GROMACS .gro file of C-alpha atoms in nm:
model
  224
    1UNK     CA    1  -2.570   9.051 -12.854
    2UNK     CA    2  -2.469   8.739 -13.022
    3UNK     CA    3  -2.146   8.521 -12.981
    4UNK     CA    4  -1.997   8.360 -13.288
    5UNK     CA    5  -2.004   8.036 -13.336
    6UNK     CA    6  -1.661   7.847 -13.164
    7UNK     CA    7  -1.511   8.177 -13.018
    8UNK     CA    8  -1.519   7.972 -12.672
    9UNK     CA    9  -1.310   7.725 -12.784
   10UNK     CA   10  -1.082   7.951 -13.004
   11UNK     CA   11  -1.036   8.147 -12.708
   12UNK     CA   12  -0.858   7.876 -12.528
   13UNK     CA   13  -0.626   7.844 -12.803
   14UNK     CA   14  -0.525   8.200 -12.716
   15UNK     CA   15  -0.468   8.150 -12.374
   16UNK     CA   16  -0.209   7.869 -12.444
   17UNK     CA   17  -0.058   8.124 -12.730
   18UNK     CA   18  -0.027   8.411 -12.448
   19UNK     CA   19   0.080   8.209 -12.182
   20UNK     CA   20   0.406   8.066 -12.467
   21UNK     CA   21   0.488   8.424 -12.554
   22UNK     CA   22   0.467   8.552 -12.182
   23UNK     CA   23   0.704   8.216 -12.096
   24UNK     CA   24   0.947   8.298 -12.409
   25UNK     CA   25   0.927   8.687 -12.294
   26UNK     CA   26   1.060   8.551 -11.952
   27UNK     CA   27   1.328   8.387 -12.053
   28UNK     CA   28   1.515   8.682 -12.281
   29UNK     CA   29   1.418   8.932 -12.077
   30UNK     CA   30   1.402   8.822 -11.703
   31UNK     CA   31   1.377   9.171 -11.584
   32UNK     CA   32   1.055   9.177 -11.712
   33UNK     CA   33   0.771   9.015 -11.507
   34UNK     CA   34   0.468   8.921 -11.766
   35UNK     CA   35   0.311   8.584 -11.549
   36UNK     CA   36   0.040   8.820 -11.395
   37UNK     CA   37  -0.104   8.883 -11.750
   38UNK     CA   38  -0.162   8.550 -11.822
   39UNK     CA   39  -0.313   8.476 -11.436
   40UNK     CA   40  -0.487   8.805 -11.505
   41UNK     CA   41  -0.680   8.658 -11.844
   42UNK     CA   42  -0.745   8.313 -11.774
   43UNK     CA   43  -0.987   8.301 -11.542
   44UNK     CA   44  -1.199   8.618 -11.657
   45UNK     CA   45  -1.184   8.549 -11.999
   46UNK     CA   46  -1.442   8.238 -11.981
   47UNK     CA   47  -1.679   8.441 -11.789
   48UNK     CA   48  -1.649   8.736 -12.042
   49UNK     CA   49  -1.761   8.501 -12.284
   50UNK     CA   50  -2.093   8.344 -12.100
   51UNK     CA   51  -2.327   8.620 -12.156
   52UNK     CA   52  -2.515   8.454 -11.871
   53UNK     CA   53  -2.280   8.627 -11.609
   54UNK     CA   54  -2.282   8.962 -11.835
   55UNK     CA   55  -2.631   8.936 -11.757
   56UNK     CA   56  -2.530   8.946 -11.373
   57UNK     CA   57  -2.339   9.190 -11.394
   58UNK     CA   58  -2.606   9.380 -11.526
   59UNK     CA   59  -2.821   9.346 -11.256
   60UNK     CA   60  -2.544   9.375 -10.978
   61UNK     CA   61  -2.495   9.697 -11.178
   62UNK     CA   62  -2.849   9.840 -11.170
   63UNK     CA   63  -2.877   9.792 -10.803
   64UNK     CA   64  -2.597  10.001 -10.764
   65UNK     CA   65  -2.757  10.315 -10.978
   66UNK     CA   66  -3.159  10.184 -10.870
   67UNK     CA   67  -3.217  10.555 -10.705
   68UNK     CA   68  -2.988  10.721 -10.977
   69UNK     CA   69  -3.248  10.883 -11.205
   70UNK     CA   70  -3.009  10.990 -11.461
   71UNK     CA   71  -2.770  10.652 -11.479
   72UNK     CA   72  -2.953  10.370 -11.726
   73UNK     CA   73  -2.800   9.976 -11.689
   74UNK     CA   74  -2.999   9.815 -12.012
   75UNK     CA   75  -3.238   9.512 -11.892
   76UNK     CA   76  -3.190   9.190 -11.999
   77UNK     CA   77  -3.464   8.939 -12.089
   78UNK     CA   78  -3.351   8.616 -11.951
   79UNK     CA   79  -3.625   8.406 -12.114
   80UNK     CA   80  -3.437   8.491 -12.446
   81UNK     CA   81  -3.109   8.491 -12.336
   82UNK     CA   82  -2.843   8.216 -12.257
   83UNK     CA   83  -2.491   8.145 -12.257
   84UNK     CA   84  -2.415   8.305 -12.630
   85UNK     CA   85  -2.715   8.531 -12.666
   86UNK     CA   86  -2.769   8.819 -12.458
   87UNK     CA   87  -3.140   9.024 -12.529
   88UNK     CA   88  -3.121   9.401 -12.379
   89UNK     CA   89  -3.342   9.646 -12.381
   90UNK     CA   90  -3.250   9.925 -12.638
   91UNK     CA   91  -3.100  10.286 -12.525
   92UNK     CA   92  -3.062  10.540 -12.710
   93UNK     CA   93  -2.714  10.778 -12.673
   94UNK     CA   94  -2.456  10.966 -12.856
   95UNK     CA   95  -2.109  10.845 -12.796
   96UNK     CA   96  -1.920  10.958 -12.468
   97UNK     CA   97  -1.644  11.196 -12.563
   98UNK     CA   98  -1.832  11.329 -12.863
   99UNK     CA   99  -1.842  11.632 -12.720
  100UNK     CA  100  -1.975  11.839 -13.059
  101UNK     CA  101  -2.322  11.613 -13.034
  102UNK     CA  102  -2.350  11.635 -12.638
  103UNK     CA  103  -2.372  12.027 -12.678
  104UNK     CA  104  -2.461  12.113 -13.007
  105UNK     CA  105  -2.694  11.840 -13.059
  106UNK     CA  106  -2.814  11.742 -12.753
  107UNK     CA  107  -2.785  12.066 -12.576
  108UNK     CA  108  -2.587  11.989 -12.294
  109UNK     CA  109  -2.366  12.101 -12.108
  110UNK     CA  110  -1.959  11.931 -12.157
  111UNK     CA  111  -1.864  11.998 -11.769
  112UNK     CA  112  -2.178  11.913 -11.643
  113UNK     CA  113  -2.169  11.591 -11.804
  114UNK     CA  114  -1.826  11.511 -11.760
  115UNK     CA  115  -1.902  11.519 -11.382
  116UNK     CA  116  -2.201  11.293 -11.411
  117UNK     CA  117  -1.939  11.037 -11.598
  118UNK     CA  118  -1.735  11.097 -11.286
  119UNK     CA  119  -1.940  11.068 -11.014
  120UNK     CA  120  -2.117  10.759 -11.180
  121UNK     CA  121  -1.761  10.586 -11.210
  122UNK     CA  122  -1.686  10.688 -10.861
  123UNK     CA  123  -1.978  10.509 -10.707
  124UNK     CA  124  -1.926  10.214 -10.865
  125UNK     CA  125  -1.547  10.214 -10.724
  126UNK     CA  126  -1.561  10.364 -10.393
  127UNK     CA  127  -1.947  10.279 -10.269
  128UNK     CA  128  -2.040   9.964 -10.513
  129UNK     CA  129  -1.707   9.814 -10.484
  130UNK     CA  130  -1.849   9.621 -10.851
  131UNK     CA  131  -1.648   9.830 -11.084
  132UNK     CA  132  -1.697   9.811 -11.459
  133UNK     CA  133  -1.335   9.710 -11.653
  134UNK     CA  134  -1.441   9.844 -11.976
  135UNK     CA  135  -1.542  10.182 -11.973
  136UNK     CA  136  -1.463  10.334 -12.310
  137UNK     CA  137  -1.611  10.633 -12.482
  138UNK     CA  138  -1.873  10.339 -12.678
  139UNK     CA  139  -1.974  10.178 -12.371
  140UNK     CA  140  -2.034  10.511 -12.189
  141UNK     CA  141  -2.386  10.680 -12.393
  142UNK     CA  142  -2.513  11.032 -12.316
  143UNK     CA  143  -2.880  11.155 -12.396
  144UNK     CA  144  -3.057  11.455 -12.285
  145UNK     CA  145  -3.279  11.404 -11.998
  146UNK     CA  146  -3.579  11.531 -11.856
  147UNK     CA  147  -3.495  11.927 -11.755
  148UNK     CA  148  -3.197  11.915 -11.995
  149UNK     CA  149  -3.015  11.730 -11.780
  150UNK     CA  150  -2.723  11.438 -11.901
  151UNK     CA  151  -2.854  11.138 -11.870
  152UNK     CA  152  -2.559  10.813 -11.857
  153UNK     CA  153  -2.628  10.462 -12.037
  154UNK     CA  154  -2.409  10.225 -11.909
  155UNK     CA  155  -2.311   9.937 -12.145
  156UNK     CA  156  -2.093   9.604 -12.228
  157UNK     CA  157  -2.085   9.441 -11.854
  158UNK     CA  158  -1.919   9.106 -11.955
  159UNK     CA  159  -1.602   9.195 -11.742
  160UNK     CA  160  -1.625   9.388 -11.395
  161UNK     CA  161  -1.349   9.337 -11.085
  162UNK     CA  162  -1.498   9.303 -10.732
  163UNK     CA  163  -1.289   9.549 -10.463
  164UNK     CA  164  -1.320   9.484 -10.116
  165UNK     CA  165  -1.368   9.707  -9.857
  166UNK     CA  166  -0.996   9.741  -9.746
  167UNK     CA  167  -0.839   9.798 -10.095
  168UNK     CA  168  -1.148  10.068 -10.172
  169UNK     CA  169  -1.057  10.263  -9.832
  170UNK     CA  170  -0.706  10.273  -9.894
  171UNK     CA  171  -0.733  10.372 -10.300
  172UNK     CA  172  -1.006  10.703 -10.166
  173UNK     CA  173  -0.709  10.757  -9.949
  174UNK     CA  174  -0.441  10.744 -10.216
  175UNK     CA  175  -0.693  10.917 -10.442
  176UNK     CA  176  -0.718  11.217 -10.172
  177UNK     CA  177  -0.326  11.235 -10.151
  178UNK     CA  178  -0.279  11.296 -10.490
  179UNK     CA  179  -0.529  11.558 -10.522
  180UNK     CA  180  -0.374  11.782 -10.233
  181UNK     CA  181  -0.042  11.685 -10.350
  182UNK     CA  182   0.040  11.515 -10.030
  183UNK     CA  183   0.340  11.321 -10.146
  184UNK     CA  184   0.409  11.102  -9.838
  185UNK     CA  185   0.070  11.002  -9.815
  186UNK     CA  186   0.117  10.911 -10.189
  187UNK     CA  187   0.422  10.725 -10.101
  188UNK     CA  188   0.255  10.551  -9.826
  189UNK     CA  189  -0.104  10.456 -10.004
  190UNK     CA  190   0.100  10.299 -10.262
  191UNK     CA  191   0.306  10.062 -10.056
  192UNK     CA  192   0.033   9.957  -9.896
  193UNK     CA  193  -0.103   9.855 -10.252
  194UNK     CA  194   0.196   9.702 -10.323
  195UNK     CA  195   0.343   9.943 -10.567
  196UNK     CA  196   0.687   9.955 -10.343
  197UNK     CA  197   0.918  10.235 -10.439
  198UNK     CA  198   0.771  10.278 -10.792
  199UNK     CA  199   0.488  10.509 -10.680
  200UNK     CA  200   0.577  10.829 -10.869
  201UNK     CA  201   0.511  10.624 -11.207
  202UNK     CA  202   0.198  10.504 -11.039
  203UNK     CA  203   0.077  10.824 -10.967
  204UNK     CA  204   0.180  10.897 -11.328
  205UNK     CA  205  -0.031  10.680 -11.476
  206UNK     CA  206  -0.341  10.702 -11.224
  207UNK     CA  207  -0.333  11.119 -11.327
  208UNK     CA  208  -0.189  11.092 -11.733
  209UNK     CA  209   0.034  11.332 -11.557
  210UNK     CA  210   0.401  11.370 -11.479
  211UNK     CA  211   0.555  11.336 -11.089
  212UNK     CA  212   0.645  11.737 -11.068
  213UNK     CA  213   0.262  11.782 -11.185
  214UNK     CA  214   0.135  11.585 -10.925
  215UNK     CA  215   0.334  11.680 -10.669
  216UNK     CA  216   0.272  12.046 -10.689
  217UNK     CA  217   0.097  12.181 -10.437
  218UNK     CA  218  -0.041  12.462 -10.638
  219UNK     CA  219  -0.399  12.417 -10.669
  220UNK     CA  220  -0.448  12.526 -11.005
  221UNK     CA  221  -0.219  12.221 -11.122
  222UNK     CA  222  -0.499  12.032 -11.093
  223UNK     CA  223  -0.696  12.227 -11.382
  224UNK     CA  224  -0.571  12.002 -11.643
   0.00000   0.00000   0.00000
């Protein structure tokens, strides 16, 4: 992985560009409360672009999945690495939601994988509290494993968000309200997150569902 020449220094150009239209934004539209983008990006954008703390991640990442035998972090080579280079070790993988290769090709099965994907996600929230912030279908590899089993390669670990102990209790307890449709539990979880009042559009957008979805309490709402 290799980091083109002067995209440091374009980058802070950037900032100063986001934080004038986020200022401008402010102005004609005061309802609308855009600060926390720019206090969002400026302080994890430099360290997305020092492939020296991607390559901490990585490790910090590994340790999590060390007794996972079918969850692969790539290693890095440090003595051929630095600050715009990045040396991994190669891993093979078909791309996560192609889901015609990861049966037809690979032989595996959709659901099966899916719930690896899950669980793997899950552990880095809930148990790792080190939680990957870019986990698209190309940095999320599947490959058959030994047995036929899915087998996950995690990649791209130049930006991850540390949770602490109190926000990851309180998010499994939010997460448990909206699968049993518990409605004032969702209410409360996400005040004490600091949603407020606008917690049905946060449990929107948690689910990609709509309120009346999530706050059935049918059971089989939950098969989408």
């Amino acid at each position: 992985k290799v980091q083109h020449r002067g995209l440091a220094e374009t980058s802070r150009g950037d900032l100063d560009a986001c934080a004038l239209a986020v200022s401008i934004m402010g102005r004609v539209f005061p309802d609308f409360k855009l600060g926390w983008l720019v206090d969002e990006i400026a302080p994890h954008l430099p360290k997305e672009l020092d492939f020296r703390h991607e390559a901490e991640n990585c490790a910090r990442a590994r340790k999590i999945f060390e007794r996972w035998a079918d969850v692969t972090v790539p290693e890095t080579f440090p003595e051929v690495s630095g600050g715009r280079v990045l040396t991994m070790s190669f891993e093979e993988g078909v791309n996560g939601t192609a889901r015609e290769a990861i049966e037809a090709d690979l032989g595996l099965d959709a659901r099966r994988t899916a719930r690896l994907v899950t669980r793997a996600f899950a552990e880095m929230t809930f148990s790792g509290g080190h939680v990957h912030c870019d986990p698209h279908a190309a940095n999320v590899l599947v490959r058959r494993g030994p047995g036929g089993a899915p087998h996950l390669v995690i990649l791209d670990h130049g930006l991850y968000r540390d949770l602490d102990l109190p926000f990851r209790l309180e998010y499994a307890r939010l997460w448990r309200a909206l699968t049993l449709a518990d409605t004032a539990a969702i209410k409360a979880s996400s005040h004490e997150l600091g949603v407020g009042p606008l917690y049905p559009l946060f449990a929107a957008m948690l689910t990609q569902r709509p309120w009346d979805d999530v706050a059935n309490p049918d059971m089989n709402s939950l098969r989408s």
